[in-house]
C-alpha cells in the first residue's frame, strides 16, 4: 500500500504540480490549501506525512503543527511527520520550523527529485513507529520493549522468533524482503543456503496475525514477503 501524503499549499499551480509529481513517484496524495483544511484532513485520514507550506491564508504551518500536537484523541499519538515547505530561508525560520515539530525544512524554489528523496528519508526514519516506541500498521500494534502484540485490540501470543520476524516486517512495512534478508535480519545465522525456515515461520505468523481480515502479510512470488498497510 502506497504511503499517504497530505500536501498543504495555497498556491494552486504549485499544489497541482506537487500532487501530480508525488503521485507519479508512487505516493497516494490529498491536497488542501489552508491550515484548517489540513487539520480536518489529518483527523479524517491520518496521513503518513504532511508536506506543509508555512505561509497559509488562515494561519501558518507552524501553528498547524502546534495545534495538532496540542489536541487530544484522535491525534493523541502525535501528528504525522512534517516536511515544511516555504520561501522563507532565514536561519530563524528553519529553527522555528524544527522547534515547532517539523522533521525537515525545504525552501522554494526546490528540486522535485530532492524533495521526493527527503520525503522518503523521513518515512524511512519514522515508519509506523509511534512516539511511545510502538510499531503500528493498521490495527496491528507491536511494543518492542514489552514484547507485546495486539491485533484489533486483541493480544496475539507469539514465540520469540515469531515476534522478531513480525518486528522486522513491520519496521520495513511496504517493502518486499527476500528470504535471505529475513534470515540475516531475524535469525542472524547462515543455514547453508536452506531458507525453508523462513517460509515455515511466515506460515506460523500468518495463522496468528492474519486469522481475520484484512490480510497484512503477503507473498511476492519469486521475491519474498511484505507486510502491507490495509486499504483505507
Coordinates of C-alpha atoms in Angstrom, one line a residue, residues 12-149:
X12 CA -2.9 26.4 -6.8
X13 CA -0.3 25.9 -9.5
X14 CA 2.4 24.6 -7.2
X15 CA -0.2 22.5 -5.3
X16 CA -1.2 20.7 -8.5
X17 CA 2.4 20.3 -9.6
X18 CA 3.4 18.8 -6.3
X19 CA 0.4 16.5 -6.2
X20 CA 1.0 15.2 -9.7
X21 CA 4.7 14.7 -9.1
X22 CA 4.2 12.8 -5.9
X23 CA 1.6 10.5 -7.4
X24 CA 4.0 9.7 -10.2
X25 CA 6.6 8.8 -7.5
X26 CA 4.2 6.2 -6.1
X27 CA 2.5 8.1 -3.3
X28 CA -1.2 8.5 -2.5
X29 CA -1.8 12.2 -2.3
X30 CA -4.5 14.5 -0.9
X31 CA -4.0 18.3 -1.4
X32 CA -5.6 21.2 0.5
X33 CA -4.9 24.9 0.6
X34 CA -5.3 26.1 4.2
X35 CA -4.4 25.3 7.8
X36 CA -8.0 24.5 8.9
X37 CA -8.4 22.1 6.0
X38 CA -5.1 20.5 6.8
X39 CA -6.2 19.8 10.4
X40 CA -9.5 18.3 9.3
X41 CA -7.7 16.1 6.8
X42 CA -5.3 14.8 9.4
X43 CA -8.2 13.9 11.7
X44 CA -10.1 12.2 8.9
X45 CA -7.3 10.3 7.2
X46 CA -4.2 10.1 9.4
X47 CA -1.6 10.7 6.5
X48 CA 1.8 9.1 6.8
X49 CA 3.5 12.5 6.2
X50 CA 2.5 16.2 5.7
X51 CA 4.2 18.4 3.1
X52 CA 3.3 21.7 4.8
X53 CA 3.7 25.2 3.4
X54 CA 4.5 27.7 6.1
X55 CA 2.6 30.7 4.6
X56 CA -1.1 29.8 4.5
X57 CA -4.2 32.1 4.2
X58 CA -5.6 31.4 7.7
X59 CA -2.7 30.5 10.0
X60 CA 0.8 29.4 9.3
X61 CA 2.2 25.9 9.1
X62 CA 4.0 26.2 12.4
X63 CA 0.6 26.9 14.1
X64 CA -0.9 23.9 12.3
X65 CA 1.7 21.6 13.9
X66 CA 1.3 23.2 17.3
X67 CA -2.4 22.7 17.2
X68 CA -2.2 19.1 16.1
X69 CA 0.3 18.4 18.9
X70 CA -2.0 20.1 21.4
X71 CA -5.0 18.0 20.5
X72 CA -6.4 15.0 22.3
X73 CA -7.7 11.9 20.5
X74 CA -7.6 11.0 17.7
X75 CA -4.3 12.9 17.4
X76 CA -3.1 11.8 20.9
X77 CA -0.4 9.6 19.4
X78 CA 1.2 12.7 17.9
X79 CA 0.8 14.2 14.4
X80 CA 2.4 12.6 11.4
X81 CA 5.9 13.6 10.4
X82 CA 6.1 17.0 8.7
X83 CA 8.2 18.5 5.9
X84 CA 7.9 22.3 5.9
X85 CA 7.9 23.9 2.6
X86 CA 8.5 27.7 2.3
X87 CA 10.0 30.6 0.5
X88 CA 11.4 31.9 3.8
X89 CA 15.0 30.7 4.1
X90 CA 16.3 32.7 7.2
X91 CA 18.0 30.6 9.8
X92 CA 15.5 31.6 12.5
X93 CA 12.7 30.3 10.2
X94 CA 14.4 26.9 9.9
X95 CA 14.9 26.8 13.6
X96 CA 11.3 27.8 14.2
X97 CA 10.1 25.1 11.9
X98 CA 12.1 22.3 13.5
X99 CA 11.3 23.6 17.0
X100 CA 7.6 23.5 16.1
X101 CA 7.9 19.8 15.4
X102 CA 9.0 19.6 11.8
X103 CA 11.1 16.7 10.6
X104 CA 12.7 18.6 7.7
X105 CA 12.6 22.1 6.0
X106 CA 12.8 22.8 2.3
X107 CA 12.9 26.2 0.7
X108 CA 11.4 27.4 -2.5
X109 CA 12.4 27.1 -5.3
X110 CA 13.2 23.4 -4.8
X111 CA 14.3 20.4 -6.9
X112 CA 11.4 17.9 -7.1
X113 CA 13.7 14.9 -7.1
X114 CA 15.4 16.2 -3.9
X115 CA 12.1 16.8 -2.3
X116 CA 11.0 13.2 -3.0
X117 CA 14.2 11.9 -1.6
X118 CA 13.8 13.9 1.6
X119 CA 10.2 12.6 1.9
X120 CA 11.4 9.0 1.5
X121 CA 14.2 9.6 4.1
X122 CA 11.6 10.9 6.7
X123 CA 9.3 8.0 6.0
X124 CA 12.2 5.5 6.5
X125 CA 13.2 7.2 9.8
X126 CA 9.7 7.3 11.2
X127 CA 7.9 4.3 9.6
X128 CA 4.9 3.3 11.6
X129 CA 6.7 3.9 14.9
X130 CA 4.7 5.9 17.4
X131 CA 6.1 8.4 20.0
X132 CA 6.0 5.7 22.7
X133 CA 8.1 3.4 20.5
X134 CA 5.3 1.1 19.3
X135 CA 5.1 0.0 15.7
X136 CA 1.6 0.3 14.3
X137 CA 0.3 -0.8 10.9
X138 CA -3.5 -0.7 10.5
X139 CA -5.0 -2.3 13.6
X140 CA -1.7 -4.3 14.3
X141 CA 0.5 -2.9 17.1
X142 CA 3.8 -4.2 18.4
X143 CA 5.5 -3.0 21.6
X144 CA 9.3 -3.8 21.2
X145 CA 10.1 -3.0 24.9
X146 CA 7.2 -5.1 26.4
X147 CA 7.4 -7.6 23.5
X148 CA 3.6 -7.4 23.3
X149 CA 1.5 -7.6 20.1

